[in-house]
mmCIF file of C-alpha atoms in Angstrom:
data_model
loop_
_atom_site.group_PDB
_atom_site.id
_atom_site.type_symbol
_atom_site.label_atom_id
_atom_site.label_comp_id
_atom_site.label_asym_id
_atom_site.label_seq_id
_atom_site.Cartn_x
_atom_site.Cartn_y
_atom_site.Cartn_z
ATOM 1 C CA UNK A 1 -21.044 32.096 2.069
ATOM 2 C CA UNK A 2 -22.076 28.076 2.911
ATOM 3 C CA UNK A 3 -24.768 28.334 5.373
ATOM 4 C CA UNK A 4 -22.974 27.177 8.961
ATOM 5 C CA UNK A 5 -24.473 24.543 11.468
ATOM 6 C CA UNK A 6 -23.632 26.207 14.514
ATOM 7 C CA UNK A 7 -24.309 23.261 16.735
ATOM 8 C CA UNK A 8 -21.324 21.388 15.073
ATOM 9 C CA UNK A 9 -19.320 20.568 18.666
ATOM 10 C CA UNK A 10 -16.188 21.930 17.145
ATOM 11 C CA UNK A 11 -18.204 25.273 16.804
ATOM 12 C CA UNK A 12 -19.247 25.424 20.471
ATOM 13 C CA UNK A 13 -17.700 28.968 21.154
ATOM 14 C CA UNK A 14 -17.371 30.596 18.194
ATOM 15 C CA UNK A 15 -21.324 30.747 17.372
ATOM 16 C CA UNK A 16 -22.722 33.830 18.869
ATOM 17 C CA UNK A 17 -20.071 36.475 17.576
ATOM 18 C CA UNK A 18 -20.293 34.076 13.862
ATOM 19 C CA UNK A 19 -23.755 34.562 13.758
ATOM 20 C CA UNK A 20 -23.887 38.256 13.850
ATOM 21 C CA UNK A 21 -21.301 38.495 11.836
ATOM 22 C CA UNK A 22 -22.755 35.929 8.583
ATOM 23 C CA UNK A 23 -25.847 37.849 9.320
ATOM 24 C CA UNK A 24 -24.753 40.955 8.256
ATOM 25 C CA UNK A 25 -22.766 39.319 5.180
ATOM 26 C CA UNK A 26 -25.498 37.664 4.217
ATOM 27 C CA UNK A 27 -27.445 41.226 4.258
ATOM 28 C CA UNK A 28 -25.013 42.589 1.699
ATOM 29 C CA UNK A 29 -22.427 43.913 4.103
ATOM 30 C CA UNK A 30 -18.669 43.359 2.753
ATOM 31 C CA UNK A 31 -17.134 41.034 5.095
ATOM 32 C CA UNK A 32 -14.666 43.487 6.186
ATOM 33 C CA UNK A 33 -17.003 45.987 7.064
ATOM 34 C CA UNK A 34 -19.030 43.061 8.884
ATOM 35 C CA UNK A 35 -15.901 41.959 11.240
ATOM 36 C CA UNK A 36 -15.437 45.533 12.173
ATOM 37 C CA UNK A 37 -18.553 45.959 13.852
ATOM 38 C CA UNK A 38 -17.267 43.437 16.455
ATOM 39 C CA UNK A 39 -14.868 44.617 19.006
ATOM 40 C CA UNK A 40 -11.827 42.709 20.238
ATOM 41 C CA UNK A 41 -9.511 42.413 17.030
ATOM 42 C CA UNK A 42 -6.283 43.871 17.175
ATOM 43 C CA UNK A 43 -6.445 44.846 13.492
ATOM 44 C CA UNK A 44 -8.965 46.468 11.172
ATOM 45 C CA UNK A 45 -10.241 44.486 8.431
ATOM 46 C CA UNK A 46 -10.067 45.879 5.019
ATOM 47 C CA UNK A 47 -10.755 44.650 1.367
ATOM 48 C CA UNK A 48 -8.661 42.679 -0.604
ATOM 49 C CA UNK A 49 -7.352 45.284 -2.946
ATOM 50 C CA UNK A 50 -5.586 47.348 -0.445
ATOM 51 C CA UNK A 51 -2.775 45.119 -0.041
ATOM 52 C CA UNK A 52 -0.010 46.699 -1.407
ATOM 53 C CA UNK A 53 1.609 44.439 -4.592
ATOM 54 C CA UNK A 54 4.800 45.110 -3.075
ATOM 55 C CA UNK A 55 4.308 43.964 0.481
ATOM 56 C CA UNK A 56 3.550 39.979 1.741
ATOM 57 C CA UNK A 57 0.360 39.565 3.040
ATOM 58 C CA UNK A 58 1.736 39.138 6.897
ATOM 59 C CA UNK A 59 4.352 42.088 6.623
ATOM 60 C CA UNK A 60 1.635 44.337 5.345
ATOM 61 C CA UNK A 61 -0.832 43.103 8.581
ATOM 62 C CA UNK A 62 2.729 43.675 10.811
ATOM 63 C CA UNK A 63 3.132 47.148 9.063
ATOM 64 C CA UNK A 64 -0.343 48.386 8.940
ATOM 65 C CA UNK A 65 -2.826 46.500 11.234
ATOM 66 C CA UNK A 66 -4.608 45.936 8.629
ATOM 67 C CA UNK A 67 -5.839 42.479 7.300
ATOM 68 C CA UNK A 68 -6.507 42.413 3.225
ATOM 69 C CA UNK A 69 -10.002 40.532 3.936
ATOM 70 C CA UNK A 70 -11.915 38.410 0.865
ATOM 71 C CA UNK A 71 -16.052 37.955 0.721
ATOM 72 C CA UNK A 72 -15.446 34.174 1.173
ATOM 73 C CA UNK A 73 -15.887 31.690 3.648
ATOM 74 C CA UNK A 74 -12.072 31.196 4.434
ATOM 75 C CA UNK A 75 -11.594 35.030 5.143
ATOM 76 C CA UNK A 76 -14.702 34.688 7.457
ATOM 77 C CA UNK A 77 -12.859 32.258 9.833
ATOM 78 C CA UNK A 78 -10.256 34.049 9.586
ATOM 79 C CA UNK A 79 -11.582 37.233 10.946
ATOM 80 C CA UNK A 80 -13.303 35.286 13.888
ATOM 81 C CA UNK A 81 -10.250 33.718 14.890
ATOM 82 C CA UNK A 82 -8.707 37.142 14.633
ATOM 83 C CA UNK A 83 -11.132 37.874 17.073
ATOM 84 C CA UNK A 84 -11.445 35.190 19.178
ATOM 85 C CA UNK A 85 -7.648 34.848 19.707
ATOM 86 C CA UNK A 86 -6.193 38.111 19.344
ATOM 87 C CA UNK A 87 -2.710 37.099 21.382
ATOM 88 C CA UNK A 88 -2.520 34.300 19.371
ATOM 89 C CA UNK A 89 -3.160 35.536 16.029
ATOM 90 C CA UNK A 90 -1.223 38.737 16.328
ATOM 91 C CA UNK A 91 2.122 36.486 17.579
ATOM 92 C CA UNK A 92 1.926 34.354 14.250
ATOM 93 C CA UNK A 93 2.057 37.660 12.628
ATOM 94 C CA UNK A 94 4.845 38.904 14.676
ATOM 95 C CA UNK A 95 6.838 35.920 14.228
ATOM 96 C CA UNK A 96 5.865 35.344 10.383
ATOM 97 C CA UNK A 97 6.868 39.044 9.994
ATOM 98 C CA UNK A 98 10.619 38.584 11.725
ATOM 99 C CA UNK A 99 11.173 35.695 9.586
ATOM 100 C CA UNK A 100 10.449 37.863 6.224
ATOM 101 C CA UNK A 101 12.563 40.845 7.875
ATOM 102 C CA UNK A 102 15.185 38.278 8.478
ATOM 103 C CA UNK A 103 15.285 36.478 5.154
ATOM 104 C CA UNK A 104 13.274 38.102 2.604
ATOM 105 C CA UNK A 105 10.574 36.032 0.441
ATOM 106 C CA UNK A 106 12.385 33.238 -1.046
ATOM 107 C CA UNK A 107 10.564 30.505 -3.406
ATOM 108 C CA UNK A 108 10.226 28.551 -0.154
ATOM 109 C CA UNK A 109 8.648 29.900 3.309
ATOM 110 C CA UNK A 110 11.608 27.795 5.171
ATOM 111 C CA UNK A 111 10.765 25.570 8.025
ATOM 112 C CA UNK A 112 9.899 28.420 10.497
ATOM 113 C CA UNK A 113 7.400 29.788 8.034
ATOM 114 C CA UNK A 114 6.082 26.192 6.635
ATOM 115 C CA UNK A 115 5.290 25.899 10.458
ATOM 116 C CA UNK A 116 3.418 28.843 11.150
ATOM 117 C CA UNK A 117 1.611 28.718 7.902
ATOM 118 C CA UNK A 118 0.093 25.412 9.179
ATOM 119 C CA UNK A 119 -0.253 26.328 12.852
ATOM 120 C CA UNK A 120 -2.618 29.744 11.556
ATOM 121 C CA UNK A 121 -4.759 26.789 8.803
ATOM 122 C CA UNK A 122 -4.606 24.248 10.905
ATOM 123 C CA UNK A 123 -4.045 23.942 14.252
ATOM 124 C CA UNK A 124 -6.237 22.641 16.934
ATOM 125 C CA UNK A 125 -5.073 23.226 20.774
ATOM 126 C CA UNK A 126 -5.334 19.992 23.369
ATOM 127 C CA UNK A 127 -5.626 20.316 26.851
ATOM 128 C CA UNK A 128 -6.032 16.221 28.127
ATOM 129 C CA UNK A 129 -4.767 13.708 30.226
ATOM 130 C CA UNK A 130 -1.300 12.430 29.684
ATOM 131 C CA UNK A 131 -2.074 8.600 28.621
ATOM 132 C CA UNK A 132 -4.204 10.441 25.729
ATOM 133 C CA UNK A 133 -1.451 12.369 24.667
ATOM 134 C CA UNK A 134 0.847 9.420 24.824
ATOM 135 C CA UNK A 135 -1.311 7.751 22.996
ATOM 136 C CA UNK A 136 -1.937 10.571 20.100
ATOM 137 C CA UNK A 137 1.912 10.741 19.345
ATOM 138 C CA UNK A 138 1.851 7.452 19.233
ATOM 139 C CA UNK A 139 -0.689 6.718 16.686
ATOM 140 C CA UNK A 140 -2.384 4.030 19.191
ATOM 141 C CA UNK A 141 -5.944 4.826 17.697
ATOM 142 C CA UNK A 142 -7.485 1.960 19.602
ATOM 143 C CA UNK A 143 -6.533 3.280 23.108
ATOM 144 C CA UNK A 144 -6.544 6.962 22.138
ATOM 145 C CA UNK A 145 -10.773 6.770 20.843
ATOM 146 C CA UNK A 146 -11.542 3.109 22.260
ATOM 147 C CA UNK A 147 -9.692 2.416 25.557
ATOM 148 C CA UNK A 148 -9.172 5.381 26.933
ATOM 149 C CA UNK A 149 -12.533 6.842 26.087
ATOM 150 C CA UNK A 150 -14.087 7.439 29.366
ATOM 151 C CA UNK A 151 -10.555 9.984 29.784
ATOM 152 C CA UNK A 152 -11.855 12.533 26.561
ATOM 153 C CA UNK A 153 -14.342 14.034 29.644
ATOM 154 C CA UNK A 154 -11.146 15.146 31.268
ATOM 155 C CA UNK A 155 -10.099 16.942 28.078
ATOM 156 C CA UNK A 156 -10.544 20.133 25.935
ATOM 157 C CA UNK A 157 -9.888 20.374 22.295
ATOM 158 C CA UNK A 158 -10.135 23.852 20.769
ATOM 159 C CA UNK A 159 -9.946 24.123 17.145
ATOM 160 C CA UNK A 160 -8.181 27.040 16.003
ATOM 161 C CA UNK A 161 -6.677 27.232 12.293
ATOM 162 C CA UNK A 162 -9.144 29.053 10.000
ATOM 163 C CA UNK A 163 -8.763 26.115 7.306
ATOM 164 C CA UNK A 164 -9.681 23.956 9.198
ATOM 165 C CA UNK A 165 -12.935 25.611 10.425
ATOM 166 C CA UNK A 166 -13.397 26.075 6.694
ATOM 167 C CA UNK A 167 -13.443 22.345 5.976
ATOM 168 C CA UNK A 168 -15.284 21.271 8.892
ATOM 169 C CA UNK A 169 -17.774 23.694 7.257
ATOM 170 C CA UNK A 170 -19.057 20.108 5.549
ATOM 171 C CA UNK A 171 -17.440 17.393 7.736
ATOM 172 C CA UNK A 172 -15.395 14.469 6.206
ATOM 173 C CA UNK A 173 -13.805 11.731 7.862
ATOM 174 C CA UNK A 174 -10.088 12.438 6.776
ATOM 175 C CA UNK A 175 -9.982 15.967 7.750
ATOM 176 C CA UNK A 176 -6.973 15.838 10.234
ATOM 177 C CA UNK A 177 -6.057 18.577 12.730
ATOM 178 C CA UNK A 178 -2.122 19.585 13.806
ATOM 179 C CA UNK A 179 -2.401 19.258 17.573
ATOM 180 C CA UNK A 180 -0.795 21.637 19.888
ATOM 181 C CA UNK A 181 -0.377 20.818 23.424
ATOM 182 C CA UNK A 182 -2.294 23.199 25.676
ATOM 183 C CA UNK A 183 -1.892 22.694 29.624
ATOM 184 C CA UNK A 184 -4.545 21.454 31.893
ATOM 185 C CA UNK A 185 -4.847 24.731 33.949
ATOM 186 C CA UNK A 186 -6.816 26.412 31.467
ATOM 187 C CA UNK A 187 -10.139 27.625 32.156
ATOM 188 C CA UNK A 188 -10.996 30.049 29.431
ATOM 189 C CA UNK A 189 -10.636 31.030 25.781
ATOM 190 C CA UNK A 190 -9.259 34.059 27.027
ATOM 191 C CA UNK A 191 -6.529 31.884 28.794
ATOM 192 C CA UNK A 192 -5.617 29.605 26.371
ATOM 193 C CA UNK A 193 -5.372 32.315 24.058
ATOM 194 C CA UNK A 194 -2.964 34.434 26.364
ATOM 195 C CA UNK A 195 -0.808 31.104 27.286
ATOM 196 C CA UNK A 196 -0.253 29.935 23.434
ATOM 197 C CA UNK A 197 0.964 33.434 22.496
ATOM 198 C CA UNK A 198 3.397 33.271 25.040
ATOM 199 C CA UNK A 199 4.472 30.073 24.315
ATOM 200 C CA UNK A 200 4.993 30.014 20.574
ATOM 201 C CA UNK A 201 8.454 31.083 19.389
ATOM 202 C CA UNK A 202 10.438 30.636 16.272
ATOM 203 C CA UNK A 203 12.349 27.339 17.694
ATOM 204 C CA UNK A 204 9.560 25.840 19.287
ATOM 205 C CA UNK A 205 7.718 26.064 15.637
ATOM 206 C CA UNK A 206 10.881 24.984 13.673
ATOM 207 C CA UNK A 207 10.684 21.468 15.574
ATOM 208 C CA UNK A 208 7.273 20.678 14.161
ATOM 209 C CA UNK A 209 5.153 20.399 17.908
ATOM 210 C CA UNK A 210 2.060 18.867 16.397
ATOM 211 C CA UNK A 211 0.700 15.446 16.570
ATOM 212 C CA UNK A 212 -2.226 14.635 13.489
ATOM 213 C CA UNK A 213 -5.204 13.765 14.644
ATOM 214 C CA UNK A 214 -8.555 13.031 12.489
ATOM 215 C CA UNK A 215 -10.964 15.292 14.651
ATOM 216 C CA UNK A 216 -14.205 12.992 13.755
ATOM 217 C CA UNK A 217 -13.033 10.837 15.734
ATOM 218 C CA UNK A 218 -13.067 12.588 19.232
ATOM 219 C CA UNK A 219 -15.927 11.169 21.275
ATOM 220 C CA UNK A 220 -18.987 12.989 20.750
ATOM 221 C CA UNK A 221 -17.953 14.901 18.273
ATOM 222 C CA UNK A 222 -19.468 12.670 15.108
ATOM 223 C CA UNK A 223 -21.973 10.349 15.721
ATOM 224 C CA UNK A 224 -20.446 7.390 13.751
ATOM 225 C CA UNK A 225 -17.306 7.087 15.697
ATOM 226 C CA UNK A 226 -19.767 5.273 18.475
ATOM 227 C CA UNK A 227 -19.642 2.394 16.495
ATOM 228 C CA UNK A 228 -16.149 1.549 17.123
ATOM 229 C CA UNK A 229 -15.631 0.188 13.365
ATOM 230 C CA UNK A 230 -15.536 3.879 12.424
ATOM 231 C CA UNK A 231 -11.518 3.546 13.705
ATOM 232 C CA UNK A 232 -10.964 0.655 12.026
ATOM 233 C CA UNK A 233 -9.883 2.937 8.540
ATOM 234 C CA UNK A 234 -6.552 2.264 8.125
ATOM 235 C CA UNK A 235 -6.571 5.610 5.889
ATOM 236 C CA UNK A 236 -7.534 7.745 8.094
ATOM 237 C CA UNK A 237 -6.622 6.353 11.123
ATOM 238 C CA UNK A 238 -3.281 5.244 9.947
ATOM 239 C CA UNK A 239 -0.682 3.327 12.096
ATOM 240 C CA UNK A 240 2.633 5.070 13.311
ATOM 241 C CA UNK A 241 5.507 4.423 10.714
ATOM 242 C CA UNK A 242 8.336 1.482 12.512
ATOM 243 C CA UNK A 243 11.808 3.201 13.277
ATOM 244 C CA UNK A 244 14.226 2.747 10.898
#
């Protein structure tokens, strides 16, 4: 595995049980075997080549408690967020696992699916102000980052889909986040964790709740974006579409 900068802001959290766990990686330890020495995960993590052929990856986790588990970087985060949200990660499963009970695997997840797929890569969880979430759905970069930048202080972002961890691994300016509103009464992991699993549900998912946002450009998260010409990438930063 990619050696891991621990100090990245987005990491803040997730570095003491990581650390132990690379460690023993890197000391020849399968992965699996390394993220069952920690305590917390409401699974057991086993190797790749115990998933059944016949069984989906989630309906075999829903089935067994078990999680198939690669030696790579993207199975790492995957075990920490395991981990580090157990409520959360264990609902995705529960609710990916009704959908295949429900419709079988088709050649398409279906929208329910498509949107718990990306919430488990992807998402990162928002607890802020209300003009910064008005201004995230609306694409208003310049008051989001620029205007309303003293507000960010007032906020939490907690970034939660393993991919995305992954990618932030080496940090590029396009990597984008799907936001998921968190309330402002939060004041722990173990919280936040407990409130999102109670909150997600098959119709919430099918109505897409997530709102892009290019997570190098939260203040004090990436040194550039002080220079305020960082937001000025129409490419990354790009404007909301006009109604048709």
């Amino acid at each position: 595995m990619q050696a891991i900068n621990w100090q990245r802001p987005w990491l803040q959290g997730w570095q003491e049980t990581g650390e132990r766990v690379a460690r023993r990686a890197a000391a020849g330890m399968p992965l699996a075997q390394a993220l069952n020495a920690e305590a917390g995960a409401p699974v057991r993590f086993v190797p790749q080549d115990e998933l059944p052929a016949e069984l989906a990856y989630e309906d075999y986790i829903f089935r067994s408690r078990q999680c198939p588990t690669r030696d790579n970087l993207h199975d790492f985060f995957n075990g920490l967020c395991w981990l580090r949200f157990p409520q959360t990660k264990q609902r995705l499963n529960q609710l990916q696992a009704a959908q295949i009970e429900a419709q079988g695997i088709l050649p398409t997840r279906g929208p329910v699916r498509d949107a718990l797929t990306l919430f488990d890569e992807n998402a990162a969880l928002l607890s802020a102000p209300q003009p910064l979430w008005d201004a995230l759905l609306a694409k208003d970069w310049p008051t989001l980052f620029i205007k309303l930048r003293p507000l960010w202080a007032q906020a939490r972002l907690y970034l939660f889909g393993h991919a995305l961890l992954e990618k932030l691994v080496e940090p590029r300016k396009p990597i984008t986040a799907h936001v998921y509103r968190a309330p402002a009464a939060i004041n722990s992991v173990a919280d936040l964790d407990a409130w999102v699993a109670q909150d997600l549900s098959a119709e919430k998912l099918a109505s897409k709740p997530f709102a892009p946002l290019p997570v190098l450009g939260v203040p004090g998260w990436w040194p550039d974006n002080e220079n305020f010409s960082f937001y000025d990438d129409s490419f990354v930063f790009r404007p909301q579409r006009p109604l048709s």
